Amino acid sequence: MKSAMHPESLMMTYGYKPELSEGAVKPPIFQTSTFVFKTAQEGKAFFEIAYGLREKGRNEELGLIYSRINNPNLEILEDRLCLWDKAEQCAVFESGMSAISTVLLEFLKPGDLLLYSLPTYGGTDHFINHFLKEIGVDSIGFRPDHNINEIIKMVEETGKSDKLALIYIETPANPTNVLIDIEMCKEVANHFGTSEKQVYLATDNTYMGPLWSHPLQLGADLVIYSATKYIGGHSDLIAGAVLGNSEVISRVKTLRTFLGNMASPHTCWLLLRSLETLKVRMEQQARNAQEIANFLKQHPKISKVHYLGCLEESSKSFEIYKRQYASPGAMIAFEIQGKEREAFQFLNHLKLIKLAVSLGSTESLVQHPATMTHTGLCPDLKKKIGITEGLIRLSVGVENYEDLIADIDYALDKIEYSEDYDFERNENRPRLKRRV
Ligand SMILES: *Cc1c(COP(=O)(O)O)cnc(C)c1O
């Protein structure tokens, strides 16, 4: 049974017994490939469980065998990650992409149909539209503005609705923070599922988890993370995680054993270090983000701010936001008046905020989706989902927000417009004041 304490109280100690490691207060790095069995009988028993040849006995744990299958750092990390999402089991991977591709390979077979939300992370999109397509997995994408009836109709029109095996969503959608309704997607999964064949729902929760959103509680079967982002949080590692009930995670872990894409003991150790400060980091990042969003909203050179803390209370998005999220998060996208030239002038004049892709780290990072993370999208989709030339994505870090705002203000000031530049009206500002 899981403890009733808050996860943040357990991130320093849960799942680790100092007496097994010379009393060390922190788990050592178990930098070993293999583990010594006490007896041949013990080795046999461990392998029977690892290979699923028999059920675990009462109180029987999977013993340590070989670090591709299990390792103390990996196991402690997986136990701690389960606490945030109240999951039965977790599998940690060497990258977010290996977590995602392993889930897609386990739950989709040639001939199956995948339904997924647009836009999705570039690597995920590539895996779906190149690798999966080539092995005979068809897919269709839906946009956040499609409603449940439209989505069901789209699936039916493929003529393969009986082959629908997985729904894969990413919310809030990168880079503009558009929301996908998780419970609505579960309804779609139930609509096409039968007593013989369940349609599974997987959610990439990298943007808001594991602190502010718990998709498993809203009906998702699998929740996926790029642990490179908030969970790792220091831009010093690449990792991924998948959580869910024992049935689905056993399947994922079995495939992981044979693909060999588990995280290393050292990466797991770094992630254990990171989990201790996860909540304080994310809360500070969200506080900073709200201050920055408020500043951007009233700036004359900004035409739009996409931040969940700025949603209209009467909008459909606000209703989904209230149901799914406990915070507006720390990711902001905003549109600079102008084109690529003006956006680049802004980016090139930032000093404290670093120009780099990735997100969720202690330092603030900024990038230009149209020419960087989303450069591969077709122009039509870019337009439909609002990836304009002036769009900037900002991942807010733990710095003092006044310094971040000063940095942004300076760089905005450095954008030069021609005398007769026709400013769009910024709906957040009552009056257009020209500061050219
Ligand atoms: C970064 C990211 C990924 C990929 O994770 P890696 O750790 O880079 O492999 C997947 N989904 C989202 C939303 C991401 O931001």
XYZ file of C-alpha atoms and ligand atoms in Angstrom:
451
model
C 0.000 0.000 0.000
C 1.206 3.502 -0.864
C 1.888 5.919 1.974
C -0.634 8.630 2.809
C 2.111 11.270 3.020
C 2.558 13.867 0.297
C 4.949 12.802 -2.477
C 7.303 15.755 -1.812
C 7.834 14.447 1.732
C 8.888 11.052 0.424
C 11.240 12.031 -2.412
C 14.329 11.875 -0.162
C 13.739 8.476 1.435
C 11.009 6.345 -0.141
C 11.984 2.906 -1.390
C 15.581 3.035 -0.102
C 16.947 1.193 2.948
C 20.219 2.779 4.221
C 21.060 -0.389 6.191
C 21.525 -2.247 2.909
C 24.173 0.310 1.823
C 26.506 0.849 4.810
C 24.101 3.445 6.240
C 24.661 5.882 3.338
C 21.901 8.508 3.547
C 21.719 8.685 -0.254
C 21.526 5.606 -2.429
C 24.970 4.897 -3.879
C 25.228 4.520 -7.660
C 24.994 0.784 -8.254
C 27.450 0.882 -11.126
C 27.268 -2.817 -11.864
C 26.043 -4.859 -14.794
C 25.192 -8.039 -12.888
C 24.267 -9.309 -9.415
C 25.520 -12.346 -7.482
C 22.903 -14.974 -6.598
C 23.159 -16.506 -3.102
C 22.348 -19.966 -4.451
C 21.488 -21.573 -7.780
C 17.936 -22.056 -6.510
C 17.622 -18.317 -5.936
C 18.884 -17.585 -9.465
C 16.334 -20.015 -10.876
C 13.501 -18.418 -8.869
C 14.435 -14.885 -10.014
C 14.467 -15.927 -13.678
C 11.088 -17.668 -13.378
C 9.574 -14.342 -12.299
C 11.534 -12.244 -14.810
C 10.375 -14.439 -17.694
C 6.808 -14.742 -16.443
C 7.045 -18.542 -16.083
C 5.062 -18.387 -12.828
C 3.219 -15.787 -10.737
C 5.055 -14.017 -7.926
C 4.416 -15.634 -4.538
C 3.012 -13.560 -1.685
C 5.686 -11.054 -0.558
C 8.008 -12.284 -3.293
C 9.897 -9.539 -5.107
C 11.769 -9.786 -8.366
C 15.369 -10.292 -7.210
C 18.242 -8.409 -8.770
C 19.540 -10.239 -11.840
C 21.193 -8.033 -14.457
C 21.053 -4.251 -14.958
C 19.158 -4.427 -18.262
C 16.278 -6.017 -16.303
C 16.598 -4.239 -12.952
C 19.009 -2.261 -10.808
C 18.504 -0.632 -7.372
C 18.782 2.926 -8.727
C 16.224 2.144 -11.422
C 13.843 0.471 -8.963
C 13.995 3.220 -6.314
C 13.403 5.845 -9.007
C 10.420 3.957 -10.440
C 8.891 3.544 -6.974
C 9.232 7.265 -6.257
C 7.808 8.340 -9.605
C 4.708 6.181 -8.948
C 3.833 8.377 -5.942
C 3.118 11.537 -7.973
C 0.715 9.913 -10.418
C -0.637 7.334 -7.925
C 0.379 4.690 -10.455
C 0.797 0.983 -9.753
C 3.982 0.719 -11.769
C 6.543 2.753 -13.659
C 9.167 2.000 -16.297
C 12.067 4.411 -16.783
C 13.844 4.740 -20.133
C 17.025 6.234 -21.513
C 15.020 8.992 -23.252
C 11.505 10.337 -23.632
C 11.571 9.098 -27.220
C 12.468 5.556 -26.153
C 9.554 5.628 -23.665
C 7.213 6.812 -26.434
C 8.449 4.466 -29.156
C 8.361 1.462 -26.812
C 4.728 2.209 -25.906
C 3.788 2.629 -29.582
C 5.548 -0.620 -30.545
C 3.939 -2.583 -27.702
C 0.363 -1.388 -28.244
C 0.291 -1.253 -32.063
C 0.801 -4.122 -34.509
C 0.933 -4.047 -38.340
C -2.618 -3.496 -39.636
C -3.690 -1.524 -36.549
C -4.946 2.050 -36.538
C -3.566 4.819 -34.307
C -5.496 7.996 -33.477
C -3.305 10.856 -32.260
C -3.561 14.531 -31.428
C -1.954 17.283 -33.522
C 0.481 18.835 -33.051
C 2.610 16.275 -31.296
C 6.288 16.356 -30.362
C 8.431 16.299 -33.540
C 10.135 13.002 -32.718
C 6.791 11.344 -31.965
C 5.333 12.690 -35.199
C 8.283 11.326 -37.159
C 8.026 7.883 -35.544
C 4.298 7.724 -36.334
C 4.487 9.006 -39.899
C 7.683 7.289 -41.006
C 8.592 4.225 -38.954
C 5.084 3.046 -37.992
C 3.713 3.790 -41.442
C 6.415 1.645 -43.051
C 5.568 -1.337 -40.856
C 1.875 -1.063 -41.765
C 0.426 0.900 -38.835
C -1.986 3.518 -40.179
C -2.652 6.695 -38.258
C -4.933 9.698 -38.261
C -4.398 12.951 -36.458
C -7.052 15.204 -34.919
C -6.673 18.821 -33.868
C -7.655 20.376 -30.526
C -10.568 22.155 -32.241
C -12.168 18.882 -33.422
C -15.068 17.761 -31.217
C -15.913 14.193 -30.193
C -18.415 13.630 -33.026
C -15.961 14.863 -35.620
C -13.238 12.618 -34.214
C -15.496 9.532 -34.204
C -16.521 10.313 -37.776
C -12.881 10.679 -38.849
C -12.073 7.253 -37.379
C -15.109 5.669 -39.057
C -14.213 7.199 -42.412
C -10.882 5.351 -42.433
C -12.892 2.122 -42.785
C -10.609 0.618 -40.121
C -12.364 1.604 -36.935
C -12.336 -2.033 -35.758
C -8.539 -1.853 -35.974
C -8.220 1.167 -33.707
C -5.815 0.007 -30.972
C -4.397 3.145 -29.375
C -5.217 6.811 -28.864
C -2.123 8.901 -28.231
C -2.427 12.506 -27.065
C -0.170 15.312 -25.935
C -1.702 18.075 -23.832
C -1.152 20.993 -23.436
C -0.035 20.904 -27.048
C 3.436 22.193 -27.740
C 4.102 25.060 -28.478
C 0.858 27.038 -28.085
C -0.613 25.409 -24.941
C -3.824 24.322 -26.652
C -5.686 21.756 -24.538
C -6.952 18.294 -25.414
C -9.780 16.925 -23.274
C -8.496 13.655 -21.742
C -11.936 12.443 -20.597
C -13.330 13.073 -24.080
C -10.532 10.928 -25.541
C -11.385 8.173 -23.052
C -14.968 8.304 -24.355
C -13.652 7.851 -27.890
C -11.554 4.872 -26.679
C -14.613 3.320 -25.007
C -16.741 3.980 -28.087
C -14.426 1.871 -30.270
C -13.371 -0.657 -27.616
C -15.108 -4.028 -27.301
C -15.191 -6.689 -24.604
C -12.479 -8.561 -26.557
C -10.357 -5.588 -27.494
C -9.631 -2.592 -25.312
C -8.584 0.644 -27.031
C -5.827 2.106 -24.847
C -5.325 5.810 -24.144
C -1.775 7.165 -23.712
C -0.999 10.761 -22.700
C 2.284 12.607 -22.985
C 2.212 14.652 -19.766
C 5.681 16.198 -20.094
C 4.407 19.787 -19.974
C 2.355 19.564 -16.781
C 3.415 16.498 -14.907
C 3.959 14.934 -12.614
C 2.922 17.826 -10.374
C -0.029 19.594 -11.972
C -1.850 16.951 -13.960
C -2.616 13.274 -13.365
C -4.035 11.785 -16.573
C -4.355 8.286 -15.058
C -6.985 9.716 -12.708
C -8.880 11.111 -15.708
C -9.024 7.777 -17.520
C -5.702 7.500 -19.375
C -4.172 4.003 -19.339
C -0.599 5.184 -19.812
C 1.096 8.417 -18.868
C 4.392 9.219 -20.553
C 7.165 11.685 -19.714
C 10.251 13.065 -21.237
C 12.056 13.037 -17.863
C 14.676 15.192 -19.584
C 12.337 18.116 -18.895
C 10.776 18.996 -15.491
C 11.528 15.667 -13.782
C 15.254 15.923 -14.545
C 15.013 19.700 -14.490
C 18.700 20.646 -14.737
C 19.420 20.209 -18.478
C 22.035 17.592 -17.617
C 20.440 14.293 -18.641
C 18.146 12.572 -21.154
C 15.498 10.148 -19.820
C 11.873 9.073 -20.094
C 9.182 7.338 -18.039
C 5.902 5.486 -18.551
C 3.368 4.851 -15.774
C 0.129 2.917 -15.509
C -1.392 -0.165 -13.953
C 0.568 -3.402 -13.495
C -0.901 -5.010 -16.607
C 0.177 -2.302 -19.058
C 3.537 -1.562 -17.426
C 4.466 -5.271 -17.303
C 3.981 -5.316 -21.065
C 6.069 -2.160 -21.494
C 8.826 -3.479 -19.212
C 9.005 -6.788 -21.035
C 9.578 -5.002 -24.337
C 12.103 -2.726 -22.625
C 14.044 -5.783 -21.469
C 14.461 -6.896 -25.069
C 15.016 -3.486 -26.658
C 17.483 -2.749 -23.869
C 16.520 0.924 -23.611
C 16.316 1.248 -19.821
C 18.022 4.203 -18.104
C 21.535 3.687 -16.716
C 22.247 3.622 -12.932
C 23.949 7.010 -13.206
C 21.015 8.645 -14.993
C 18.624 7.148 -12.424
C 20.773 8.513 -9.618
C 20.683 12.016 -11.156
C 16.909 11.756 -11.465
C 16.626 10.768 -7.782
C 18.617 13.906 -6.972
C 16.243 15.936 -9.144
C 13.042 14.527 -7.625
C 13.959 15.953 -4.207
C 13.438 19.506 -5.505
C 10.778 18.801 -8.139
C 7.957 20.562 -6.325
C 9.892 23.655 -5.229
C 11.355 24.048 -8.699
C 8.065 23.698 -10.548
C 6.195 25.992 -8.170
C 8.814 28.719 -8.499
C 8.782 28.303 -12.281
C 4.985 28.694 -12.394
C 5.072 31.794 -10.161
C 7.665 33.357 -12.464
C 5.676 32.405 -15.563
C 2.529 34.182 -14.358
C 4.521 37.389 -13.694
C 6.130 37.213 -17.141
C 2.803 36.516 -18.856
C 1.280 39.551 -17.130
C 4.164 41.685 -18.381
C 3.933 40.373 -21.951
C 0.163 40.894 -22.102
C 0.452 44.643 -21.792
C 3.523 45.102 -24.027
C 2.846 46.968 -27.294
C 5.192 44.772 -29.346
C 3.385 41.582 -28.294
C 0.188 40.691 -30.134
C -0.734 37.419 -28.392
C 0.153 35.514 -25.219
C -0.621 31.792 -25.047
C -0.513 30.988 -21.341
C -2.968 28.926 -19.328
C -3.004 31.616 -16.650
C -4.480 34.030 -19.213
C -7.477 31.999 -20.468
C -10.890 33.648 -20.796
C -13.038 32.255 -17.986
C -15.968 31.790 -20.347
C -13.978 29.712 -22.864
C -14.168 25.958 -23.455
C -10.410 25.795 -22.831
C -10.865 27.263 -19.364
C -13.361 24.535 -18.511
C -10.896 21.810 -19.619
C -8.072 23.619 -17.841
C -9.997 23.594 -14.546
C -10.713 19.866 -14.840
C -7.222 18.769 -15.874
C -4.680 21.085 -14.318
C -3.800 22.355 -10.860
C -1.610 25.200 -12.191
C -1.154 27.150 -15.431
C 2.377 25.740 -15.593
C 5.590 27.414 -16.675
C 5.467 27.277 -20.473
C 4.539 30.445 -22.354
C 4.239 31.067 -26.080
C 3.824 34.607 -27.364
C 3.675 36.420 -30.648
C 5.925 39.303 -31.419
C 4.516 41.887 -33.823
C 6.303 41.255 -37.097
C 7.925 38.354 -38.911
C 10.970 36.151 -38.535
C 13.269 39.189 -38.721
C 11.701 40.853 -35.667
C 11.494 37.544 -33.755
C 15.195 36.915 -34.404
C 16.143 40.445 -33.313
C 14.409 39.724 -30.023
C 16.071 36.301 -29.583
C 19.521 37.618 -30.398
C 19.315 40.342 -27.757
C 18.421 38.175 -24.767
C 21.258 37.844 -22.285
C 20.036 35.925 -19.216
C 17.557 33.728 -21.073
C 19.352 31.172 -23.228
C 18.466 30.419 -26.841
C 18.035 26.633 -26.836
C 15.381 23.997 -27.369
C 14.217 21.756 -24.488
C 12.207 22.956 -21.512
C 11.419 22.478 -17.846
C 14.902 23.227 -16.552
C 16.100 25.552 -13.794
C 17.381 28.034 -16.396
C 14.949 29.834 -18.686
C 15.131 28.754 -22.319
C 13.665 30.351 -25.412
C 13.301 29.184 -29.014
C 11.529 29.918 -32.318
C 9.097 27.057 -33.122
C 8.553 27.976 -36.805
C 12.250 27.510 -37.678
C 13.374 25.234 -34.842
C 11.248 22.607 -33.031
C 8.368 22.731 -35.534
C 10.277 23.488 -38.723
C 9.295 20.116 -40.214
C 5.514 20.679 -40.041
C 3.669 21.313 -43.290
C 2.831 25.030 -43.785
C -0.900 24.342 -43.690
C -0.761 22.675 -40.265
C 1.590 25.380 -38.960
C -1.007 27.946 -39.934
C -3.936 26.000 -38.450
C -2.239 25.604 -35.077
C -0.888 29.140 -34.902
C 2.841 28.634 -35.437
C 3.548 32.023 -36.967
C 6.871 33.658 -37.807
C 6.558 35.895 -34.761
C 5.865 33.059 -32.302
C 8.352 32.525 -29.471
C 8.280 29.650 -26.944
C 9.611 30.387 -23.495
C 10.323 27.803 -20.807
C 10.494 29.732 -17.548
C 13.179 28.782 -15.022
C 13.713 29.442 -11.313
C 15.547 32.775 -11.649
C 14.217 35.980 -10.053
C 11.319 37.023 -12.265
C 12.301 40.699 -12.193
C 15.586 39.818 -13.882
C 13.793 37.709 -16.480
C 11.347 40.511 -17.237
C 14.191 43.044 -17.503
C 15.945 40.738 -19.980
C 12.780 40.355 -22.083
C 12.024 44.070 -21.906
C 15.526 44.961 -23.116
C 15.388 42.509 -26.035
C 11.900 43.703 -27.068
C 13.186 47.250 -27.008
C 15.918 46.286 -29.463
C 13.443 45.254 -32.159
C 13.447 47.879 -34.874
C 10.331 48.547 -36.930
C 10.127 50.772 -39.978
C 8.522 54.218 -39.519
C 5.255 53.185 -41.147
C 4.983 49.732 -39.536
C 1.327 48.889 -39.105
C 0.917 47.413 -35.614
C -1.841 44.890 -35.096
C -4.240 45.629 -32.332
C -3.286 43.780 -29.153
C -6.526 42.744 -27.519
C -5.013 42.694 -24.069
C -4.091 46.344 -24.235
C -6.683 49.084 -23.996
C -4.743 51.549 -26.134
C -1.918 51.237 -28.615
C 1.066 53.147 -27.420
C 3.826 53.278 -29.970
C 7.270 52.620 -28.592
C 9.298 52.220 -31.725
C 11.293 16.508 -25.201
C 9.985 15.882 -25.395
C 9.872 14.548 -25.830
C 11.084 13.707 -26.175
O 11.864 13.425 -25.050
P 13.449 13.143 -25.088
O 13.770 12.971 -23.641
O 14.090 14.324 -25.730
O 13.663 11.907 -25.887
C 8.606 14.016 -25.947
N 7.497 14.743 -25.680
C 7.574 16.024 -25.285
C 6.316 16.787 -25.014
C 8.804 16.645 -25.132
O 8.868 17.921 -24.745
